Short mmCIF file of C-alpha atoms and ligand atoms in Angstrom, two decimals:
data_model
loop_
_atom_site.label_atom_id
_atom_site.label_comp_id
_atom_site.label_asym_id
_atom_site.label_seq_id
_atom_site.Cartn_x
_atom_site.Cartn_y
_atom_site.Cartn_z
CA MET S 1 41.07 1.18 -6.65
CA LYS S 2 39.89 0.44 -3.49
CA TYR S 3 37.18 -2.07 -4.14
CA LYS S 4 36.91 -5.77 -5.95
CA PHE S 5 33.94 -4.95 -8.97
CA ASN S 6 34.24 -8.84 -10.83
CA ASN S 7 32.00 -7.66 -14.15
CA ASN S 8 31.52 -11.49 -14.88
CA TRP S 9 28.94 -11.72 -11.39
CA THR S 10 26.68 -14.41 -12.86
CA THR S 11 29.32 -16.46 -12.55
CA ASP S 12 29.22 -16.16 -9.05
CA ASN S 13 25.87 -14.90 -7.49
CA GLY S 14 26.17 -15.16 -4.16
CA GLY S 15 26.86 -18.55 -3.95
CA VAL S 16 23.72 -19.33 -5.03
CA ASP S 17 22.75 -20.35 -8.44
CA LEU S 18 21.30 -17.68 -11.12
CA ASN S 19 19.61 -20.16 -13.06
CA SER S 20 17.91 -23.88 -12.51
CA LYS S 21 14.44 -25.61 -12.48
CA GLU S 22 14.30 -23.54 -8.86
CA VAL S 23 14.47 -20.47 -9.65
CA ASP S 24 12.26 -20.81 -13.07
CA ARG S 25 9.93 -21.41 -10.33
CA TYR S 26 10.20 -18.30 -8.64
CA ILE S 27 10.89 -15.00 -11.75
CA LEU S 28 7.92 -17.17 -13.87
CA VAL S 29 5.68 -16.14 -10.62
CA THR S 30 4.68 -12.34 -12.64
CA PRO S 31 2.31 -9.36 -11.63
CA SER S 32 -1.42 -9.44 -13.23
CA GLU S 33 -1.92 -6.21 -14.95
CA ASN S 34 -4.16 -4.56 -12.53
CA GLN S 35 -1.40 -5.50 -10.27
CA ILE S 36 1.21 -3.90 -12.47
CA ARG S 37 -0.76 -0.44 -12.90
CA LEU S 38 -1.64 0.06 -8.95
CA ALA S 39 2.40 -0.44 -8.46
CA GLU S 40 2.71 1.86 -11.33
CA LYS S 41 0.52 4.82 -8.71
CA PRO S 42 2.20 3.68 -5.47
CA PHE S 43 0.65 5.75 -2.97
CA TYR S 44 -2.99 6.74 -2.25
CA CYS S 45 -5.73 7.25 0.66
CA PHE S 46 -7.83 6.28 2.92
CA ILE S 47 -10.53 8.34 4.35
CA HIS S 48 -12.04 6.59 7.11
CA PHE S 49 -15.72 8.85 7.99
CA GLY S 50 -19.49 7.61 9.06
CA MET S 51 -20.99 7.39 12.47
CA ASN S 52 -17.81 7.61 14.41
CA THR S 53 -17.16 10.75 13.92
CA ALA S 54 -19.45 11.52 14.98
CA THR S 55 -19.92 9.41 17.51
CA ALA S 56 -15.91 10.24 18.47
CA ARG S 57 -15.71 5.83 18.53
CA GLU S 58 -13.41 4.10 17.03
CA TRP S 59 -15.27 1.23 16.05
CA GLY S 60 -18.60 1.59 17.47
CA THR S 61 -20.77 -0.80 19.82
CA GLY S 62 -23.89 -1.94 17.36
CA SER S 63 -26.23 0.31 18.59
CA GLU S 64 -25.85 3.28 16.97
CA THR S 65 -29.16 5.00 15.21
CA PRO S 66 -29.25 6.74 12.01
CA SER S 67 -30.11 10.17 14.79
CA ASP S 68 -26.64 8.96 15.99
CA PHE S 69 -25.62 10.19 12.82
CA THR S 70 -25.89 14.02 13.57
CA ILE S 71 -22.70 14.96 10.83
CA LYS S 72 -25.37 17.32 8.26
CA SER S 73 -22.99 17.77 5.86
CA ILE S 74 -19.46 17.10 3.97
CA ASP S 75 -16.83 18.92 2.00
CA ALA S 76 -15.99 16.34 -0.39
CA ALA S 77 -13.74 18.73 -3.08
CA GLN S 78 -12.00 20.11 0.00
CA TRP S 79 -11.03 16.38 0.88
CA VAL S 80 -9.73 16.07 -2.68
CA LYS S 81 -8.50 18.64 -3.35
CA THR S 82 -6.20 17.26 0.50
CA ILE S 83 -5.19 14.26 -0.51
CA LYS S 84 -4.72 15.90 -4.27
CA ALA S 85 -1.85 17.92 -2.14
CA SER S 86 -0.07 15.39 -0.84
CA GLY S 87 0.61 13.52 -4.42
CA ALA S 88 -1.98 10.81 -3.60
CA THR S 89 -3.83 9.27 -6.14
CA GLY S 90 -6.67 7.70 -5.03
CA VAL S 91 -8.83 7.81 -2.23
CA ILE S 92 -10.10 4.74 -0.26
CA LEU S 93 -13.57 5.87 2.03
CA THR S 94 -14.71 3.83 4.23
CA CYS S 95 -18.46 3.05 2.83
CA LYS S 96 -19.28 0.54 5.34
CA HIS S 97 -17.28 0.38 8.11
CA HIS S 98 -18.05 -2.37 11.36
CA ASP S 99 -21.21 -0.61 13.47
CA GLY S 100 -22.15 -1.31 9.53
CA PHE S 101 -23.62 2.08 9.42
CA CYS S 102 -23.49 2.63 5.90
CA LEU S 103 -23.03 6.02 3.70
CA TRP S 104 -25.15 5.40 0.57
CA GLU S 105 -28.40 4.97 0.69
CA SER S 106 -28.59 1.64 -0.16
CA ASP S 107 -32.03 -0.35 -0.70
CA TYR S 108 -31.00 -3.69 1.50
CA THR S 109 -31.27 -1.87 4.82
CA ASP S 110 -32.62 1.03 7.54
CA PHE S 111 -29.11 1.65 8.91
CA SER S 112 -27.63 4.77 6.17
CA VAL S 113 -27.55 8.41 5.58
CA LYS S 114 -31.10 8.04 4.33
CA ASN S 115 -32.13 8.32 7.52
CA SER S 116 -30.41 10.68 9.34
CA ALA S 117 -30.19 14.20 9.51
CA PHE S 118 -27.94 13.94 6.30
CA GLN S 119 -28.89 15.05 3.12
CA GLY S 120 -27.27 13.18 0.38
CA ASP S 121 -24.98 9.84 -0.25
CA ILE S 122 -21.60 10.17 0.38
CA VAL S 123 -20.49 7.85 -1.11
CA LYS S 124 -21.62 9.28 -4.56
CA MET S 125 -20.02 13.34 -3.43
CA VAL S 126 -16.88 10.92 -2.80
CA SER S 127 -16.01 9.22 -6.23
CA ASP S 128 -18.38 12.38 -8.02
CA GLU S 129 -14.91 14.52 -6.61
CA CYS S 130 -12.40 11.68 -7.04
CA HIS S 131 -13.63 11.03 -11.20
CA LYS S 132 -13.97 15.12 -11.24
CA GLN S 133 -10.61 16.59 -9.05
CA GLY S 134 -8.34 13.41 -11.43
CA ILE S 135 -7.25 11.14 -9.20
CA ASP S 136 -9.42 7.02 -8.82
CA PHE S 137 -11.36 5.63 -6.50
CA GLY S 138 -12.09 2.66 -4.27
CA VAL S 139 -14.06 1.45 -1.41
CA TYR S 140 -13.46 -0.15 2.09
CA LEU S 141 -16.77 -2.50 2.84
CA SER S 142 -16.47 -4.31 6.45
CA PRO S 143 -17.40 -7.55 6.24
CA TRP S 144 -18.11 -8.10 9.87
CA ASP S 145 -20.96 -5.99 10.46
CA MET S 146 -21.69 -5.36 14.59
CA HIS S 147 -25.24 -3.97 13.43
CA ASP S 148 -27.20 -5.61 10.78
CA GLU S 149 -29.16 -9.07 11.83
CA ARG S 150 -28.21 -10.79 9.36
CA TYR S 151 -24.61 -11.64 10.35
CA GLY S 152 -24.56 -14.93 11.44
CA THR S 153 -26.87 -16.46 8.58
CA GLU S 154 -27.14 -17.25 5.19
CA ALA S 155 -28.42 -14.68 4.28
CA TYR S 156 -25.86 -11.66 5.76
CA ASN S 157 -23.57 -12.61 2.37
CA ASP S 158 -26.92 -12.41 0.83
CA TYR S 159 -27.43 -8.62 1.50
CA PHE S 160 -23.43 -8.30 1.21
CA CYS S 161 -23.54 -9.59 -2.34
CA ASN S 162 -26.01 -7.09 -2.95
CA GLN S 163 -24.64 -3.92 -1.22
CA LEU S 164 -20.86 -5.07 -3.38
CA THR S 165 -23.23 -5.04 -6.02
CA GLU S 166 -24.73 -1.67 -4.69
CA LEU S 167 -21.41 -0.27 -4.09
CA LEU S 168 -19.30 -1.01 -7.59
CA THR S 169 -23.05 -0.41 -10.48
CA ASN S 170 -22.60 3.70 -9.30
CA TYR S 171 -19.84 5.17 -8.80
CA GLY S 172 -18.04 4.87 -11.73
CA GLU S 173 -14.33 2.44 -12.18
CA VAL S 174 -13.67 1.32 -8.65
CA PHE S 175 -9.32 0.82 -8.18
CA GLU S 176 -9.89 -1.33 -4.71
CA VAL S 177 -12.27 -2.29 -2.78
CA TRP S 178 -10.74 -3.24 0.81
CA PHE S 179 -11.51 -6.17 2.95
CA ASP S 180 -10.94 -5.91 6.72
CA GLY S 181 -9.40 -8.32 8.73
CA ALA S 182 -10.66 -6.97 12.08
CA LYS S 183 -13.76 -8.32 13.71
CA GLY S 184 -14.03 -8.48 17.80
CA SER S 185 -13.30 -11.60 19.04
CA ASN S 186 -16.48 -12.16 20.59
CA ALA S 187 -18.43 -12.00 17.26
CA VAL S 188 -20.87 -14.65 16.66
CA LYS S 189 -18.52 -17.30 14.71
CA PHE S 190 -19.91 -16.93 10.33
CA GLU S 191 -18.43 -17.67 7.32
CA TYR S 192 -17.81 -15.61 4.89
CA ASP S 193 -18.58 -16.46 1.17
CA TRP S 194 -14.99 -14.65 -0.83
CA GLU S 195 -15.11 -15.89 -2.93
CA ARG S 196 -19.39 -15.56 -4.48
CA TYR S 197 -17.32 -11.61 -3.59
CA TYR S 198 -14.43 -11.68 -5.53
CA ALA S 199 -16.61 -13.22 -8.02
CA ILE S 200 -19.06 -9.90 -7.75
CA ILE S 201 -15.72 -7.96 -7.54
CA ARG S 202 -14.35 -9.52 -11.00
CA SER S 203 -17.21 -9.26 -13.32
CA LEU S 204 -18.00 -5.75 -12.45
CA GLN S 205 -14.36 -3.98 -11.95
CA PRO S 206 -12.86 -5.84 -13.34
CA LYS S 207 -9.99 -2.98 -13.34
CA ALA S 208 -10.26 -3.74 -9.19
CA ASN S 209 -6.78 -5.42 -7.07
CA ILE S 210 -8.57 -7.44 -4.15
CA ALA S 211 -6.77 -5.76 -0.52
CA ILE S 212 -5.79 -7.71 2.88
CA CYS S 213 -8.41 -10.66 3.00
CA GLY S 214 -8.29 -10.13 -1.13
CA HIS S 215 -5.57 -12.04 -3.48
CA ASP S 216 -3.91 -9.04 -5.00
CA ILE S 217 -2.86 -7.35 -1.97
CA ARG S 218 -1.47 -7.89 1.11
CA TRP S 219 -1.48 -6.66 4.50
CA VAL S 220 2.36 -5.57 5.38
CA GLY S 221 1.78 -6.45 8.78
CA ASN S 222 1.45 -4.17 11.25
CA GLU S 223 0.01 -0.17 11.36
CA GLY S 224 3.18 1.71 12.34
CA GLY S 225 3.98 1.77 8.72
CA LYS S 226 7.28 -1.10 9.89
CA THR S 227 8.25 -2.62 6.21
CA ARG S 228 10.79 -5.60 6.27
CA LYS S 229 14.67 -5.40 5.28
CA SER S 230 14.02 -7.67 1.24
CA GLU S 231 10.20 -7.25 0.63
CA TYR S 232 9.08 -10.07 -2.12
CA SER S 233 6.14 -9.47 -4.02
CA VAL S 234 6.73 -13.89 -4.57
CA VAL S 235 5.43 -15.36 -1.46
CA PRO S 236 4.36 -18.87 -0.50
CA SER S 237 0.75 -18.39 -1.88
CA CYS S 238 -1.14 -19.87 1.99
CA LEU S 239 -0.35 -15.81 3.10
CA CYS S 240 -3.46 -15.16 1.05
CA ASP S 241 -5.59 -17.69 3.34
CA VAL S 242 -7.62 -14.98 4.39
CA GLU S 243 -7.95 -16.72 8.03
CA LYS S 244 -4.34 -16.32 8.52
CA THR S 245 -5.43 -12.26 7.46
CA MET S 246 -8.18 -12.44 9.94
CA LYS S 247 -6.29 -13.87 12.84
CA ASN S 248 -3.19 -10.89 12.98
CA SER S 249 -5.32 -8.27 12.56
CA GLN S 250 -7.64 -6.21 15.32
CA GLN S 251 -10.00 -7.57 17.60
CA ASP S 252 -10.86 -4.95 19.97
CA GLU S 253 -12.28 -1.49 19.28
CA SER S 254 -9.13 -0.04 22.08
CA GLN S 255 -6.01 -2.10 19.54
CA ALA S 256 -6.42 0.90 17.15
CA SER S 257 -2.88 2.22 18.27
CA SER S 258 -1.48 -1.31 19.45
CA LEU S 259 -1.46 -2.56 15.57
CA GLN S 260 1.54 0.42 14.75
CA LYS S 261 4.02 -1.71 17.69
CA TYR S 262 6.04 -3.67 15.77
CA LYS S 263 5.95 -6.90 14.95
CA SER S 264 8.72 -8.07 13.95
CA THR S 265 8.06 -12.52 14.18
CA ASP S 266 7.83 -12.91 9.57
CA GLU S 267 10.26 -10.74 9.11
CA ASP S 268 11.38 -13.33 6.03
CA LEU S 269 8.58 -13.76 3.72
CA GLY S 270 10.00 -14.89 -0.14
CA SER S 271 13.68 -15.87 0.35
CA ARG S 272 14.84 -18.56 -1.90
CA LYS S 273 14.87 -20.28 2.26
CA VAL S 274 11.52 -19.45 1.95
CA LEU S 275 9.91 -20.47 -1.42
CA GLU S 276 12.07 -23.35 -1.74
CA LYS S 277 9.25 -25.98 1.17
CA ASN S 278 6.83 -24.33 -1.05
CA ALA S 279 5.01 -25.89 -3.65
CA TYR S 280 2.78 -22.71 -4.73
CA LEU S 281 4.23 -19.46 -5.09
CA SER S 282 2.15 -16.13 -5.30
CA TRP S 283 2.90 -12.43 -6.58
CA TYR S 284 0.95 -10.74 -3.55
CA PRO S 285 2.58 -7.26 -3.05
CA ALA S 286 2.65 -5.40 0.65
CA GLU S 287 0.12 -2.40 0.89
CA VAL S 288 1.18 -0.30 3.99
CA ASP S 289 -1.80 0.84 6.34
CA VAL S 290 -0.58 4.24 8.57
CA SER S 291 -3.40 6.87 10.44
CA ILE S 292 -1.96 10.60 9.96
CA ARG S 293 -3.28 10.56 13.88
CA LYS S 294 -3.25 8.60 16.36
CA GLY S 295 -6.82 6.77 15.91
CA TRP S 296 -8.31 6.22 12.48
CA PHE S 297 -11.21 8.61 12.91
CA HIS S 298 -11.06 12.24 13.95
CA SER S 299 -11.48 12.83 17.61
CA ASP S 300 -10.54 16.56 18.12
CA ASN S 301 -8.56 14.65 21.71
CA GLU S 302 -5.71 13.70 18.80
CA ASN S 303 -5.15 16.94 17.14
CA LYS S 304 -2.01 16.97 18.94
CA THR S 305 -1.04 13.84 17.31
CA VAL S 306 -1.47 14.45 13.61
CA LYS S 307 2.70 13.66 12.44
CA SER S 308 4.14 15.95 10.76
CA SER S 309 5.39 15.98 7.00
CA LYS S 310 9.04 14.98 7.66
CA LYS S 311 7.01 12.15 9.45
CA LEU S 312 5.49 10.95 6.20
CA PHE S 313 7.68 11.55 3.80
CA TRP S 314 9.82 8.77 5.92
CA LEU S 315 7.40 6.95 5.58
CA TYR S 316 6.31 7.52 1.76
CA LEU S 317 10.38 7.31 2.05
CA ASN S 318 9.77 3.78 4.11
CA SER S 319 7.17 2.25 2.14
CA VAL S 320 7.04 3.33 -1.57
CA GLY S 321 10.96 2.55 -1.95
CA LYS S 322 10.45 -0.54 -0.88
CA ASN S 323 8.58 -1.95 -2.21
CA CYS S 324 5.31 -1.54 -1.26
CA THR S 325 2.04 0.44 -2.00
CA PHE S 326 1.19 3.70 0.90
CA LEU S 327 -2.48 3.46 1.86
CA LEU S 328 -2.35 7.30 4.01
CA ASN S 329 -5.55 7.82 6.24
CA VAL S 330 -6.91 10.92 6.88
CA PRO S 331 -9.60 11.62 8.42
CA PRO S 332 -12.16 14.59 8.61
CA ALA S 333 -13.75 15.53 11.19
CA ALA S 334 -17.34 15.99 12.92
CA ASN S 335 -17.54 19.79 10.47
CA GLY S 336 -17.67 17.96 7.32
CA VAL S 337 -13.62 18.55 6.93
CA ILE S 338 -10.88 18.22 6.99
CA HIS S 339 -8.66 19.52 10.36
CA SER S 340 -6.46 22.03 9.45
CA LYS S 341 -3.44 20.47 10.69
CA ASP S 342 -4.18 17.67 8.61
CA VAL S 343 -3.98 19.68 5.81
CA ARG S 344 -0.58 21.53 6.62
CA SER S 345 1.27 17.54 6.51
CA MET S 346 -0.25 16.72 3.30
CA LYS S 347 0.74 19.67 2.13
CA GLY S 348 4.68 19.30 3.62
CA LEU S 349 4.13 16.18 2.61
CA GLY S 350 3.90 16.57 -1.23
CA LYS S 351 5.95 19.27 -1.53
CA LYS S 352 8.66 16.96 -0.49
CA ILE S 353 7.67 14.60 -3.09
CA LYS S 354 7.68 16.02 -5.55
CA ALA S 355 10.92 18.05 -4.70
CA LEU S 356 12.18 15.25 -4.50
CA THR S 357 12.24 14.13 -7.94
CA GLU S 358 12.28 17.30 -9.66
CA ASN S 359 15.97 18.07 -9.82
CA PRO S 360 17.06 15.03 -12.36
CA ILE S 361 21.22 14.05 -13.42
CA LEU S 362 20.64 11.12 -15.44
CA ILE S 363 17.58 8.64 -16.07
CA ASP S 364 18.71 5.71 -17.86
CA LYS S 365 16.64 2.25 -18.69
CA PRO S 366 19.18 -0.35 -18.76
CA GLY S 367 17.24 -3.58 -19.41
CA ARG S 368 18.12 -7.13 -19.35
CA LEU S 369 21.84 -7.36 -17.60
CA SER S 370 23.82 -9.43 -19.44
CA ASP S 371 26.42 -11.62 -17.20
CA ASP S 372 29.06 -9.48 -17.55
CA ASN S 373 26.69 -6.73 -16.34
CA GLY S 374 28.37 -6.59 -12.74
CA TYR S 375 28.60 -3.41 -12.66
CA ILE S 376 27.01 -0.23 -14.43
CA ASP S 377 28.91 3.14 -14.08
CA PHE S 378 27.20 5.88 -14.99
CA ASN S 379 28.31 10.03 -15.63
CA PHE S 380 27.09 12.44 -15.18
CA ASP S 381 28.20 15.99 -17.10
CA ARG S 382 29.44 18.20 -13.77
CA GLU S 383 29.95 17.02 -9.85
CA ARG S 384 26.45 16.83 -8.77
CA LYS S 385 25.02 17.07 -4.72
CA LEU S 386 23.66 13.46 -4.88
CA ASN S 387 19.97 13.51 -2.78
CA TYR S 388 18.49 10.05 -4.04
CA VAL S 389 19.00 7.49 -6.78
CA ILE S 390 15.66 4.79 -7.93
CA LEU S 391 16.35 1.95 -9.13
CA LYS S 392 13.13 -0.11 -10.68
CA GLU S 393 12.59 -3.22 -12.02
CA ASP S 394 10.81 -4.35 -14.84
CA ILE S 395 8.34 -6.30 -11.80
CA SER S 396 6.58 -8.03 -15.19
CA PHE S 397 9.92 -10.42 -15.16
CA SER S 398 9.37 -11.47 -11.63
CA GLN S 399 11.16 -9.46 -8.83
CA ARG S 400 14.74 -11.11 -9.58
CA VAL S 401 17.64 -8.80 -7.45
CA GLU S 402 18.64 -10.43 -3.93
CA ALA S 403 21.44 -8.45 -2.90
CA PHE S 404 22.72 -5.16 -4.63
CA ASP S 405 25.31 -1.80 -4.29
CA LEU S 406 25.71 1.28 -5.41
CA TYR S 407 28.88 3.33 -4.82
CA ILE S 408 29.65 7.16 -6.02
CA ARG S 409 33.02 7.55 -8.08
CA LYS S 410 34.30 11.27 -6.10
CA SER S 411 35.99 14.31 -8.42
CA ASN S 412 39.74 12.33 -7.90
CA GLY S 413 38.26 9.74 -8.87
CA THR S 414 37.70 6.66 -6.50
CA PHE S 415 34.77 4.99 -5.52
CA LYS S 416 33.23 5.21 -2.49
CA LYS S 417 29.98 2.54 -0.99
CA VAL S 418 27.19 4.54 -0.34
CA PHE S 419 24.38 1.75 -0.11
CA GLY S 420 24.45 -1.73 -0.01
CA GLY S 421 20.11 -3.00 -0.26
CA THR S 422 18.56 -6.82 -0.42
CA VAL S 423 15.28 -6.22 -2.91
CA ILE S 424 14.52 -3.70 -5.45
CA GLY S 425 11.65 -5.42 -7.15
CA SER S 426 8.96 -2.21 -9.07
CA GLN S 427 10.80 0.73 -7.06
CA ARG S 428 13.87 1.16 -4.11
CA ILE S 429 14.29 4.73 -3.25
CA VAL S 430 18.06 5.13 -1.75
CA CYS S 431 18.56 8.26 0.01
CA VAL S 432 22.84 9.43 -0.71
CA LYS S 433 22.44 12.65 1.13
CA GLY S 434 24.08 15.33 -1.20
CA LYS S 435 26.70 13.18 -1.60
CA LYS S 436 29.58 15.22 -4.21
CA CYS S 437 30.17 12.66 -6.76
CA VAL S 438 30.59 12.65 -10.54
CA GLY S 439 29.56 9.31 -11.66
CA ALA S 440 28.10 6.47 -10.21
CA ARG S 441 27.80 2.62 -9.95
CA LEU S 442 26.17 0.17 -9.16
CA VAL S 443 27.15 -3.14 -8.31
CA ILE S 444 24.41 -6.86 -8.56
CA ARG S 445 25.84 -8.96 -6.13
CA GLN S 446 23.03 -11.64 -6.54
CA SER S 447 20.22 -12.22 -9.07
CA ARG S 448 17.23 -15.25 -9.70
CA SER S 449 18.07 -15.17 -13.53
CA ASN S 450 19.40 -12.05 -15.04
CA PRO S 451 18.45 -9.06 -13.76
CA VAL S 452 15.77 -6.50 -15.37
CA ILE S 453 15.92 -2.83 -14.54
CA LYS S 454 13.04 -0.94 -15.91
CA SER S 455 15.09 2.25 -15.05
CA ILE S 456 17.66 3.67 -12.24
CA GLY S 457 16.49 7.57 -11.33
CA PHE S 458 19.87 9.65 -9.81
CA TYR S 459 18.67 13.16 -8.41
CA GLU S 460 20.07 16.50 -7.40
C1 FUL X 1 -8.29 -2.69 11.28
C2 FUL X 1 -10.12 -1.67 12.06
O1 FUL X 1 -10.48 -2.07 12.92
C3 FUL X 1 -10.16 -0.49 11.72
O2 FUL X 1 -10.31 0.09 11.99
C4 FUL X 1 -9.26 -0.01 10.58
O3 FUL X 1 -10.50 0.25 8.98
C5 FUL X 1 -8.22 -0.36 9.57
C6 FUL X 1 -7.84 0.48 8.64
O4 FUL X 1 -8.81 -1.82 10.33
O5 FUL X 1 -8.48 -3.39 10.97
#
C-alpha cells in the first residue's frame, strides 16, 4: 500500500490535543433546536419585491408615494411553484425594504399597498401560498427606513416593534426573520432597540431563527457566494455584534453588486488559533445570500445577467456542501411573475440537486468514532462510478472534525486519494467526478475529541 494509514489516529491527531479543557470548551458550544432545524433544511429563497420593482431601482429614495407602486397584481402561486421546483424549502419575502413601503396593510403607516393601486395584502398572498404548497415562510423587515418620519427617534423603535408584531402574528409560522445590516452612509444616527425586537420574535415565533443582525445566523460576509476554506460554526461571540455586521454591509445604493466581489480579510473565524484567544464562543453558522441576477430587485435591463442552472448548482455545492445555508434571491418582475429565464434556471437547479442523491451506492451512519477508528472502510457491491460523497457530523455534539481525507479503492485493491479537506460540520459535499472504484476509505486526521459522524453517503 502506497499510503500509511494510522488506525489509532487519536494518539497523533494532527499534533494537537484531542482532549483537553480547551477542547471541551469548544465542543461544549452546540446549536439550538432552531439552528439544528435550519441545518436540516439548508436551501431557501429570498424574494425581493416591492417599490423598487415598480420603479426599477435597488434602494429607492425614500420620497416615493403609494401611487408609485403601480403593480396591480401578482401570481404568488407561480413564485412559490418556481421556488419549489429548485428544491428550496422556504421563502423570505422583503415585506419592507429600505424605501419603507410595506407589502402588507399595516395599521401603523399609510405607506403601504393599502393606499396603492394594488388590491390586497402581498405578505398574506405569499405566506398563504407557501403554506398551501408546503414550504416555510420567513420575513425580511428592513430596520433602516428612508421614508418614515419617525426614523431617528424613539417612536421609530415602537413603530418597528408594532410592524414586527403584525408580521409575526397574522401570517402563520415564520421560520426566519432577516434583519439587514445595510444603511445609507448619510442616514441619521440611530440606535435600534435590538433586544426589544428579539424579545418580540422569541415570544411570538419561538421557532424562528434571527439572521444577520441577530444571533442565530451569521452573514458569510459577501454576496457573491464565496465561502471560506474552513467554515466553522463555533466562532468568537463578538461576531454576533450587530454594529460590526452593519459596518461591513451595504452603505450605498450603487454597492448592490460590488459586494458580490470577495473579501478574504476575515478568512479564519474559527480555528483553534482564533478560539483560544476568545473567552466567549457561540454557535453562529454562516448563511450565503446571492441573487440569481445582478441586482436584488428585478429590472428588465438585467435579464441577460440571470445565472445558469450550472452556476446556481455550483453555488449550492459551495454553500450547502460547505457547512452553510444557501439563500438564493429570485426577484419577480413588475408584471407580477418571475421571468421565464429565471424560471428555467431554477428548474434546472432543481433537477441537478435531485440527481445528486438519486443513485445511492451506500449510506452509512458511523456515529461516535472510537480511538481506533482512524479510518473507516466502505465496500461497494460492485465496481461503481463514484460522483459525490456527502458527509455529515452530528452537530448536536458540536463541530469536531478539523481535517479528513477521502480515498477510493480500485478493483486491484490499491487506494487513491481523491480529496483532502478540513471541516465537515452539518454537511460537506465532495465531488469525485465519476471515478471508478469498488470501495472507499474515510481517514480522519484531526478532530476536537472523537468525531461523531451522523452519516456518510456515496452516490453514483
Ligand atoms: C443588502 C441590501 O442593501 C440589499 O438591497 C439586499 O436587500 C441585500 C440582501 O442586503 O444589504
